[in-house]
XYZ file of N, CA and C in Angstrom:
711
model
N -8.807 -2.388 -20.406
C -9.461 -1.482 -19.626
C -8.604 -0.943 -18.458
N -8.637 0.358 -18.241
C -7.697 0.996 -17.124
C -8.677 1.304 -16.484
N -8.349 1.324 -15.135
C -8.813 1.488 -13.924
C -8.411 2.476 -13.045
N -9.137 3.673 -12.334
C -7.908 4.536 -11.511
C -9.064 5.198 -10.708
N -8.779 5.575 -9.748
C -9.764 6.376 -8.337
C -8.876 7.328 -8.009
N -9.533 8.725 -7.647
C -8.693 9.784 -7.246
C -8.660 10.056 -5.890
N -7.158 10.177 -5.616
C -6.428 10.243 -4.268
C -6.828 11.831 -3.993
N -7.997 12.485 -3.140
C -8.372 13.486 -3.865
C -7.819 14.928 -3.095
N -7.338 15.544 -3.176
C -6.486 16.944 -2.957
C -7.424 17.866 -2.264
N -7.332 19.108 -2.417
C -8.121 20.106 -1.707
C -7.376 21.334 -1.637
N -8.026 22.637 -1.997
C -9.696 22.812 -2.475
C -8.945 23.305 -3.889
N -8.223 24.485 -3.907
C -7.978 25.062 -4.807
C -7.173 24.920 -6.108
N -7.551 24.162 -6.987
C -7.324 23.475 -8.146
C -7.263 24.141 -9.435
N -6.142 24.181 -10.144
C -6.153 24.221 -11.788
C -7.298 23.200 -12.488
N -7.725 24.068 -13.942
C -8.461 22.918 -14.380
C -7.374 22.176 -15.415
N -6.081 22.685 -15.174
C -4.958 21.796 -16.027
C -4.952 20.134 -15.292
N -4.608 19.244 -15.944
C -4.803 17.911 -15.222
C -3.452 17.176 -16.036
N -2.436 17.330 -15.787
C -1.049 16.381 -16.183
C -1.110 15.447 -16.424
N -0.727 14.292 -17.332
C -0.229 13.182 -17.612
C 0.865 12.646 -17.490
N 1.446 12.088 -16.301
C 2.616 11.679 -16.595
C 2.664 9.756 -16.564
N 3.827 9.840 -17.636
C 3.870 7.981 -17.764
C 4.800 7.694 -16.340
N 4.561 6.357 -16.118
C 5.579 5.365 -15.065
C 6.814 5.654 -15.259
N 7.523 5.781 -16.457
C 8.751 5.926 -16.738
C 9.107 7.681 -16.440
N 8.461 8.484 -16.686
C 8.232 9.971 -16.659
C 8.586 10.318 -15.238
N 7.414 9.680 -14.362
C 7.595 9.372 -12.898
C 8.446 9.416 -12.347
N 9.455 8.244 -12.892
C 10.128 7.755 -12.126
C 11.734 8.694 -12.323
N 11.533 9.349 -13.427
C 12.839 9.983 -13.355
C 12.763 11.403 -12.737
N 11.266 12.043 -12.222
C 11.326 13.173 -11.996
C 11.348 12.869 -10.502
N 11.048 11.811 -9.783
C 11.226 11.716 -8.673
C 12.888 11.816 -8.391
N 13.443 11.366 -9.055
C 15.239 11.233 -8.857
C 15.583 12.449 -9.272
N 15.013 13.266 -9.924
C 15.740 14.566 -10.452
C 14.832 16.061 -9.309
N 13.780 15.666 -9.315
C 12.812 17.261 -8.712
C 11.721 16.528 -7.881
N 12.141 15.809 -6.782
C 11.098 15.373 -6.434
C 10.165 16.597 -5.200
N 10.945 17.259 -5.001
C 10.212 18.840 -4.509
C 9.160 19.620 -5.717
N 10.082 19.428 -6.617
C 9.100 20.544 -7.781
C 7.721 19.515 -7.921
N 7.745 17.960 -8.036
C 6.577 17.238 -7.953
C 5.645 17.410 -7.301
N 6.277 17.398 -5.872
C 4.744 17.510 -4.828
C 4.705 18.991 -4.930
N 5.250 20.270 -5.278
C 4.442 21.434 -5.274
C 3.633 21.445 -6.212
N 3.855 20.622 -7.497
C 2.829 20.383 -8.486
C 1.790 19.683 -8.312
N 1.686 18.978 -7.139
C 0.669 18.298 -6.873
C -0.241 19.001 -5.936
N -0.116 20.038 -5.076
C -0.714 20.845 -4.341
C -1.483 22.224 -5.676
N -1.360 21.956 -7.056
C -1.804 23.086 -7.285
C -2.805 22.172 -8.438
N -2.141 21.224 -9.054
C -3.036 20.614 -10.221
C -3.324 19.400 -9.954
N -4.368 18.154 -10.574
C -4.696 17.450 -10.519
C -3.688 16.107 -11.348
N -2.626 15.609 -10.775
C -2.100 14.895 -11.717
C -2.115 13.595 -11.832
N -2.285 12.777 -12.649
C -2.110 11.111 -13.092
C -1.241 10.644 -13.806
N -0.950 9.578 -13.073
C 0.157 8.422 -13.795
C -0.869 7.231 -14.132
N 0.294 7.046 -15.264
C -0.144 5.833 -15.805
C 0.779 4.791 -16.355
N 0.253 3.225 -16.617
C 1.493 2.502 -16.425
C 2.455 2.389 -17.887
N 3.644 2.041 -17.679
C 4.382 2.232 -18.847
C 3.740 1.365 -19.779
N 4.185 1.663 -21.467
C 3.510 0.869 -22.407
C 3.823 -0.493 -22.388
N 5.005 -0.485 -21.840
C 5.516 -2.239 -21.724
C 5.042 -3.088 -21.110
N 4.112 -2.396 -20.326
C 3.424 -3.734 -19.578
C 2.252 -4.383 -20.056
N 2.828 -4.863 -21.406
C 1.491 -5.717 -21.996
C 1.304 -6.853 -21.578
N 1.848 -7.190 -20.440
C 1.049 -8.527 -19.681
C -0.048 -7.915 -18.699
N -0.336 -6.750 -18.612
C -1.339 -5.963 -17.871
C -0.693 -5.800 -16.531
N 0.629 -5.751 -16.331
C 0.941 -5.946 -14.956
C 1.039 -4.310 -14.572
N 1.195 -4.075 -13.082
C 0.648 -2.860 -12.820
C 2.071 -2.378 -12.108
N 2.399 -0.742 -11.944
C 3.153 -0.463 -10.917
C 2.515 -0.263 -9.671
N 3.783 -0.067 -8.560
C 3.154 0.236 -7.219
C 2.419 1.727 -7.007
N 1.473 1.650 -6.756
C 0.598 3.317 -6.473
C 1.078 3.831 -5.058
N 1.699 3.119 -4.257
C 2.159 3.778 -3.381
C 3.118 5.109 -3.633
N 3.766 4.464 -4.061
C 5.159 5.106 -4.650
C 4.462 6.675 -5.236
N 3.422 6.511 -6.054
C 2.913 7.971 -6.567
C 2.185 8.670 -5.323
N 1.292 7.864 -4.962
C 0.460 8.609 -3.870
C 1.334 9.092 -2.647
N 2.617 8.568 -2.563
C 3.198 9.328 -1.402
C 3.498 10.622 -2.264
N 4.137 10.621 -3.061
C 4.659 12.009 -3.664
C 3.235 12.976 -4.341
N 2.208 12.624 -3.723
C 0.857 13.569 -3.949
C -0.043 13.233 -5.088
N 0.121 12.492 -6.325
C -0.216 12.137 -7.308
C -1.671 11.765 -6.841
N -2.210 12.289 -7.306
C -3.996 12.002 -7.123
C -4.551 10.924 -7.932
N -4.372 10.628 -9.189
C -4.596 9.630 -9.647
C -3.673 8.959 -10.417
N -3.928 7.212 -9.993
C -2.909 6.392 -10.465
C -3.946 5.361 -11.354
N -3.608 5.348 -12.522
C -4.360 4.469 -13.378
C -3.704 2.908 -13.310
N -4.371 1.998 -13.116
C -4.176 0.625 -13.194
C -4.969 -0.331 -14.245
N -4.280 -1.554 -14.066
C -4.541 -2.349 -15.130
C -5.511 -3.160 -14.532
N -7.273 -2.907 -14.649
C -7.726 -3.307 -13.534
C -8.022 -5.262 -13.742
N -7.710 -5.309 -15.331
C -7.939 -7.037 -15.402
C -6.725 -7.699 -14.831
N -5.890 -7.386 -14.242
C -4.757 -8.062 -13.367
C -5.320 -7.871 -11.872
N -5.631 -9.071 -10.934
C -6.121 -8.508 -9.873
C -4.501 -9.022 -9.410
N -3.654 -7.984 -9.207
C -2.236 -8.356 -8.506
C -2.281 -7.740 -7.285
N -1.088 -7.749 -6.849
C -0.579 -7.449 -5.372
C -0.531 -5.994 -5.406
N -0.358 -5.185 -6.615
C -0.659 -3.723 -6.785
C -2.082 -3.607 -6.732
N -3.026 -4.048 -7.437
C -4.179 -3.544 -7.437
C -5.052 -3.766 -6.125
N -4.560 -4.982 -5.272
C -5.115 -4.966 -3.775
C -4.867 -3.986 -2.968
N -3.734 -3.390 -3.401
C -3.229 -1.731 -2.508
C -4.430 -1.067 -3.029
N -4.423 -0.834 -3.981
C -5.477 0.271 -4.335
C -6.984 -0.095 -3.929
N -7.293 -1.241 -3.388
C -8.729 -1.592 -3.316
C -8.625 -1.086 -1.901
N -7.149 -1.562 -1.229
C -7.352 -1.149 0.162
C -7.302 0.301 0.686
N -6.749 1.010 -0.143
C -6.531 2.606 -0.158
C -8.107 3.015 0.024
N -8.900 2.838 -1.040
C -10.315 3.622 -1.091
C -11.269 2.691 -0.262
N -11.030 2.135 0.449
C -11.873 1.848 1.748
C -12.214 2.854 2.807
N -11.534 3.174 2.714
C -11.906 4.515 3.239
C -12.846 5.517 3.076
N -13.378 6.528 3.696
C -14.156 7.686 3.292
C -15.808 6.736 2.601
N -16.160 5.694 3.154
C -17.407 4.983 3.177
C -17.041 4.563 1.499
N -16.240 3.862 0.907
C -15.720 3.672 -0.732
C -16.529 4.375 -1.639
N -16.412 5.635 -1.404
C -16.563 6.606 -2.376
C -15.924 6.718 -3.221
N -14.519 6.434 -3.207
C -13.560 6.309 -4.403
C -12.595 8.120 -3.902
N -12.797 8.853 -3.116
C -12.137 9.882 -2.533
C -11.483 9.674 -1.561
N -10.201 10.098 -1.423
C -9.766 10.058 0.333
C -8.948 11.163 0.092
N -9.000 11.903 1.338
C -8.309 13.169 1.687
C -6.655 13.264 1.667
N -5.947 14.019 1.042
C -4.512 13.458 1.397
C -4.346 14.270 3.081
N -3.206 14.048 3.778
C -2.710 14.247 4.986
C -2.494 15.688 4.785
N -2.614 16.489 6.005
C -2.349 17.909 5.783
C -0.593 18.408 5.370
N 0.003 17.184 5.740
C 1.181 17.512 5.361
C 1.247 17.504 4.027
N 0.519 16.882 3.250
C 1.003 16.881 1.673
C 0.169 17.983 1.079
N -0.711 18.625 1.597
C -1.238 19.954 1.479
C -0.273 21.226 1.542
N -0.156 21.191 2.905
C 0.870 22.289 3.637
C 2.305 22.141 3.372
N 2.790 21.973 2.387
C 4.303 21.629 2.212
C 5.530 22.454 2.909
N 5.002 23.677 2.697
C 5.983 24.827 3.161
C 6.033 24.575 4.687
N 4.836 24.104 5.341
C 4.542 24.610 6.971
C 5.337 23.044 7.317
N 4.870 21.848 6.415
C 5.546 20.711 6.755
C 7.040 20.180 6.517
N 7.535 20.559 5.409
C 8.769 20.022 5.190
C 8.852 18.653 4.647
N 7.868 18.305 4.125
C 7.722 17.183 3.736
C 8.080 16.583 2.701
N 9.087 15.458 2.388
C 9.420 15.278 0.854
C 9.794 13.550 1.300
N 9.220 12.581 0.676
C 9.416 11.266 1.111
C 10.796 10.806 0.864
N 11.427 11.562 -0.359
C 12.964 11.303 -0.740
C 13.838 11.102 0.511
N 13.065 11.498 1.657
C 13.990 12.167 2.904
C 14.022 11.236 4.027
N 12.926 10.118 3.598
C 12.659 9.127 4.552
C 12.940 7.680 4.068
N 14.009 7.074 3.985
C 14.093 6.080 3.475
C 14.609 4.971 4.243
N 14.842 5.202 5.206
C 15.096 4.474 6.285
C 14.545 4.791 7.456
N 14.299 4.342 8.781
C 14.316 4.918 10.112
C 14.821 5.658 10.568
N 16.336 5.224 9.965
C 17.480 5.750 10.628
C 17.555 7.430 10.357
N 16.900 7.405 9.081
C 16.791 8.999 8.635
C 16.342 9.944 9.280
N 14.901 9.535 10.395
C 14.223 10.434 10.694
C 14.883 11.076 11.902
N 14.107 12.188 12.182
C 14.900 12.752 13.321
C 13.686 13.584 14.307
N 13.916 13.694 15.609
C 12.519 13.999 16.370
C 12.101 14.763 16.072
N 10.872 15.386 15.804
C 10.476 16.623 15.290
C 9.602 16.500 14.081
N 9.858 15.398 13.225
C 9.742 15.589 11.897
C 8.604 15.829 11.575
N 8.234 16.700 10.450
C 6.922 16.845 9.865
C 6.344 18.105 10.593
N 7.476 18.611 11.806
C 6.685 19.666 12.602
C 5.147 19.353 13.259
N 5.128 18.227 13.973
C 4.233 17.827 14.473
C 2.625 17.464 13.555
N 2.835 17.298 12.211
C 1.715 17.040 11.258
C 1.278 15.527 11.375
N 2.780 14.602 11.917
C 2.224 13.390 12.041
C 3.010 12.689 13.223
N 2.661 11.916 13.668
C 2.788 10.780 14.784
C 3.122 9.832 14.953
N 4.119 9.082 15.189
C 4.417 7.719 15.022
C 3.723 6.590 16.155
N 3.476 5.697 15.374
C 2.431 4.353 16.078
C 3.082 3.227 16.108
N 2.961 2.217 16.938
C 3.439 1.178 16.899
C 2.014 0.326 16.872
N 2.052 -0.430 15.809
C 1.045 -1.664 15.586
C 1.369 -3.039 15.826
N 0.358 -3.271 17.091
C 0.428 -4.986 17.084
C -0.781 -5.758 16.754
N 0.077 -6.964 15.680
C -1.040 -7.547 15.384
C -0.764 -9.318 15.519
N -2.156 -9.421 15.971
C -1.844 -11.326 16.589
C -2.658 -11.880 15.124
N -2.158 -12.729 14.679
C -2.827 -13.637 13.597
C -3.232 -14.697 14.688
N -4.738 -14.622 14.854
C -4.884 -16.182 15.680
C -5.338 -17.764 15.211
N -6.052 -17.609 13.962
C -6.550 -18.889 13.039
C -7.288 -18.557 12.245
N -7.385 -19.685 11.413
C -8.613 -19.359 9.818
C -9.542 -20.127 9.877
N -10.296 -20.532 9.310
C -11.576 -21.669 8.913
C -11.403 -21.775 7.612
N -11.798 -22.734 7.162
C -12.490 -22.999 5.937
C -11.682 -22.492 4.619
N -10.021 -22.842 4.680
C -9.828 -22.422 3.493
C -9.764 -22.819 2.066
N -10.021 -22.228 0.968
C -10.314 -23.411 -0.100
C -8.680 -23.576 -0.610
N -8.610 -24.348 -1.700
C -7.263 -24.834 -2.119
C -7.199 -23.692 -2.992
N -5.706 -23.441 -3.100
C -5.500 -21.846 -3.924
C -5.462 -22.531 -5.754
N -5.571 -23.877 -5.476
C -5.745 -24.216 -7.232
C -6.898 -25.488 -6.860
N -7.879 -25.040 -7.829
C -9.269 -26.169 -7.862
C -9.090 -27.299 -8.384
N -7.649 -27.515 -9.441
C -7.787 -28.625 -10.613
C -6.609 -29.488 -9.190
N -6.409 -28.764 -8.071
C -5.279 -29.622 -7.412
C -6.380 -30.558 -5.942
N -5.702 -31.712 -5.622
C -6.265 -32.194 -4.766
C -5.608 -32.223 -3.339
N -4.548 -31.541 -3.732
C -3.283 -31.134 -2.327
C -4.035 -30.312 -1.507
N -4.295 -30.749 0.002
C -4.342 -30.134 1.175
C -3.565 -28.934 1.514
N -4.099 -27.660 1.672
C -3.466 -26.699 1.955
C -2.166 -26.571 2.990
N -1.226 -26.062 3.019
C -0.185 -25.933 4.075
C -0.321 -24.377 4.410
N -1.211 -23.825 4.757
C -1.477 -22.099 4.941
C -0.484 -21.604 5.948
N -0.031 -20.438 5.393
C 0.491 -18.954 6.368
C -0.142 -17.821 5.706
N 0.204 -17.216 6.992
C -0.366 -15.408 6.698
C 1.087 -14.602 6.708
N 0.753 -13.694 5.915
C 2.132 -12.576 5.602
C 1.471 -11.501 6.198
N 1.881 -10.431 6.623
C 1.538 -9.428 7.158
C 2.143 -7.970 6.852
N 2.015 -7.102 6.156
C 3.059 -6.149 5.421
C 2.343 -5.026 5.559
N 3.417 -4.288 6.003
C 2.920 -2.412 5.702
C 3.458 -1.911 4.511
N 2.613 -1.012 3.553
C 3.318 -0.268 2.866
C 2.798 1.355 2.749
N 3.533 1.943 2.883
C 3.535 3.523 2.571
C 4.979 4.014 2.237
N 5.006 5.239 3.230
C 6.608 5.894 2.844
C 7.628 4.621 3.072
N 8.749 5.017 2.277
C 9.621 3.800 2.019
C 10.261 3.312 3.681
N 10.387 4.218 4.219
C 11.048 3.771 6.013
C 9.551 2.760 6.653
N 8.478 3.004 6.340
C 7.637 2.348 6.872
C 7.201 0.825 6.065
N 7.980 0.122 5.094
C 7.755 -0.790 4.341
C 8.378 -1.572 4.959
N 7.359 -2.581 5.238
C 7.844 -3.977 6.271
C 6.864 -5.180 5.859
N 7.430 -6.219 6.456
C 6.576 -7.575 6.362
C 7.570 -8.305 7.063
N 6.124 -9.136 7.824
C 6.335 -10.567 8.783
C 5.462 -11.737 8.325
N 5.958 -12.481 8.755
C 4.830 -13.987 8.151
C 4.916 -14.867 9.346
N 3.773 -15.847 9.358
C 3.732 -16.913 10.532
C 4.476 -17.756 9.797
N 3.971 -19.144 10.590
C 4.690 -20.141 10.201
C 3.719 -20.584 9.216
N 3.851 -22.061 8.601
C 2.818 -22.648 7.687
C 2.532 -24.026 8.485
N 1.040 -23.921 8.342
C 0.448 -25.102 9.093
C 0.075 -26.308 8.076
N 0.927 -27.543 8.156
C 0.885 -28.449 7.342
C -0.447 -29.051 7.492
N -1.011 -29.469 5.765
C -2.092 -30.012 5.925
C -3.502 -29.798 6.557
N -3.588 -28.290 6.501
C -4.787 -27.699 7.501
C -5.385 -26.577 6.562
N -6.031 -26.784 5.836
C -7.163 -25.630 5.561
C -8.371 -25.378 6.204
N -8.466 -26.449 7.312
C -10.213 -26.309 7.667
C -10.060 -25.512 8.661
N -8.979 -25.724 9.687
C -9.122 -25.085 10.503
C -7.610 -24.610 11.559
N -6.519 -23.892 10.712
C -5.189 -23.464 10.963
C -5.119 -22.942 12.003
N -4.298 -22.848 13.012
C -4.050 -21.782 14.208
C -2.569 -21.799 14.233
N -2.354 -20.333 14.244
C -0.809 -19.828 14.576
C -0.861 -19.127 15.529
N -1.579 -18.210 16.304
C -1.364 -17.403 17.626
C -0.091 -16.847 17.617
N -0.142 -15.878 16.980
C 1.628 -15.413 16.553
C 1.178 -13.985 16.245
N 2.318 -13.554 17.036
C 2.170 -11.782 17.179
C 3.410 -11.274 16.436
N 3.090 -9.952 15.919
C 3.821 -9.021 15.216
C 3.967 -7.745 15.548
N 4.960 -7.347 15.454
C 4.663 -5.749 15.855
C 5.649 -4.606 15.147
N 4.542 -3.778 14.635
C 5.520 -2.723 13.392
C 5.393 -1.176 13.918
N 6.730 -0.657 13.624
C 6.590 0.887 14.239
C 6.648 1.280 12.978
N 5.285 2.091 12.922
C 5.210 3.200 11.630
C 4.904 4.193 12.024
N 5.668 5.288 11.287
C 6.188 6.381 11.268
C 5.169 7.445 10.669
N 4.855 7.036 9.665
C 3.515 7.857 8.805
C 2.391 7.256 8.890
N 1.617 7.011 9.639
C 0.338 6.118 9.595
C -1.137 6.518 8.726
N -0.733 8.042 8.643
C -1.577 8.316 7.542
C -1.419 7.902 6.236
N -0.358 7.572 6.001
C -0.451 7.271 4.553
C -0.088 5.581 4.815
N -0.252 4.854 5.392
C 0.585 3.645 5.419
C -1.028 2.380 5.310
N -0.764 1.613 4.694
C -1.774 0.377 4.396
C -0.984 -0.883 4.969
N -2.225 -1.547 5.675
C -2.038 -2.612 5.945
C -2.317 -3.756 5.152
N -1.937 -5.029 4.686
C -2.505 -5.717 4.024
C -1.931 -7.478 4.425
N -2.968 -8.387 4.658
C -2.777 -9.911 4.788
C -3.045 -10.566 3.811
N -2.139 -11.428 3.317
C -2.303 -12.298 2.394
C -2.100 -13.757 2.962
N -2.786 -14.556 2.740
C -3.047 -15.978 3.046
C -2.322 -16.726 1.795
N -1.178 -17.664 2.227
C -0.244 -18.224 0.856
C -0.728 -19.718 1.356
N -0.560 -20.481 0.378
C -0.501 -21.851 0.407
C 1.394 -22.222 0.164
N 1.798 -22.731 1.273
C 3.129 -23.115 1.389
C 3.550 -24.156 0.325
N 4.276 -24.102 -0.836
C 5.076 -24.950 -1.793
C 6.210 -25.168 -1.348
N 6.732 -26.606 -1.129
C 7.700 -26.599 -0.730
C 8.817 -26.828 -2.104
N 8.356 -27.118 -3.351
C 8.997 -27.232 -4.603
C 8.896 -26.382 -5.378
N 7.695 -25.649 -5.567
C 7.277 -24.870 -6.114
C 7.093 -23.122 -5.897
N 6.122 -22.114 -6.494
C 5.901 -21.107 -5.776
C 4.594 -21.105 -5.070
N 4.860 -20.155 -4.066
C 3.929 -20.060 -3.108
C 2.730 -19.627 -3.604
N 1.287 -20.038 -3.722
C 0.245 -19.061 -4.153
C -0.444 -18.844 -3.036
N -1.180 -17.255 -3.589
C -1.938 -16.804 -2.833
C -3.225 -16.997 -2.920
N -4.020 -17.076 -1.273
C -5.352 -18.089 -1.506
C -6.240 -17.193 -1.610
N -5.644 -16.047 -0.477
C -6.593 -14.925 -0.281
C -5.790 -13.584 0.218
N -6.610 -12.091 0.641
C -5.935 -11.157 1.076
C -6.937 -10.301 1.639
N -6.573 -9.115 2.320
C -7.156 -8.199 2.852
C -6.509 -6.896 2.870
N -6.770 -5.848 2.529
C -5.971 -4.640 2.695
C -7.017 -3.620 3.253
N -6.134 -2.612 3.911
C -7.183 -1.678 4.613
C -6.220 -0.525 5.206
N -6.300 0.511 5.200
C -5.304 1.895 5.791
C -5.290 1.551 7.336
N -4.243 1.849 7.470
C -4.082 1.455 9.019
C -4.973 2.417 10.079
N -5.230 4.052 9.243
C -6.220 4.591 10.388
C -7.343 3.810 10.435
N -7.737 3.027 9.810
C -9.194 2.452 9.753
C -9.295 1.512 10.887
N -7.894 0.781 11.190
C -7.665 -0.227 12.358
C -8.445 -0.318 13.474
N -8.987 -1.105 14.051
C -9.824 -0.909 15.199
C -9.122 -1.470 16.785
N -8.586 -1.133 17.789
C -8.091 -1.887 18.857
C -8.879 -2.961 19.002
N -8.188 -4.585 19.249
C -9.122 -5.455 19.773
C -8.770 -5.737 20.817
N -9.300 -7.256 21.700
C -9.035 -7.340 22.804
C -7.982 -8.880 22.830
C-alpha cells in the first residue's frame, strides 16, 4: 500500500503531474537542483520510493520537501522514522493533508532559495533569502515521563528510558541531542535536561521526540515518539 499526502503548492499549476523515482530525484538534485525547484513552481511533482525497497522501508521525505516536491509517496505499512516525519509534517492546517509552502519556495526569483547552498550553518550569510525567513532559537526542557510501557511485550525487563530530540529540515538545521538514560524506571523517570537548537529555516523544520529503551548490549528500541512542525510549538512556562 502506498500512502502520500500533498505538500500543497500555490496557485497556477499545469494539469501535468510528473512522477520521479527516488533514484532519479537524487540524480537531479546533484545535477540541476535549481531546475527542479523551478519545475515545482509550475507542476505538481510526485516522488516515489525506489523499487529495490522490497522491505517496505522509506526514503527521507524531508529532502524532497526541501526541493519543493509536493507529493512524497511512502510505504504506509512500515511505521518507521520516515513515516513519523510525514505524520508530523501534516499535523498543521487542521490535519487536512494540505500544507502551504513557505513563500520563498513559491517566489524563487525574489528569494534566491536553493537548499543545496545551505549544507551547514557556516554557509549562511547575513540577509539570506532576502528577509523571507528569520532564524529562531528553540529551547526545549525534557522534564519527566509517566507510565512508559515496555518496548517489548514479551520481555519482563524494566525500561531504561531516555529521550532523543531531533530537528529535521534544511540540512544546516539537522540536529540531535538526547538525555541520559534512567535505569530501571518506566513508571516515573525524571530527566530535567534542557537543549538549545539554533534553527535557520523554522518554516521548514520539524521537531521530533523519540523515547528509547537503552540496551547495554543490543539495539535501543523505540518506545514512543511525537513529531510536529516547529511553527506549531508554543512557548511554555
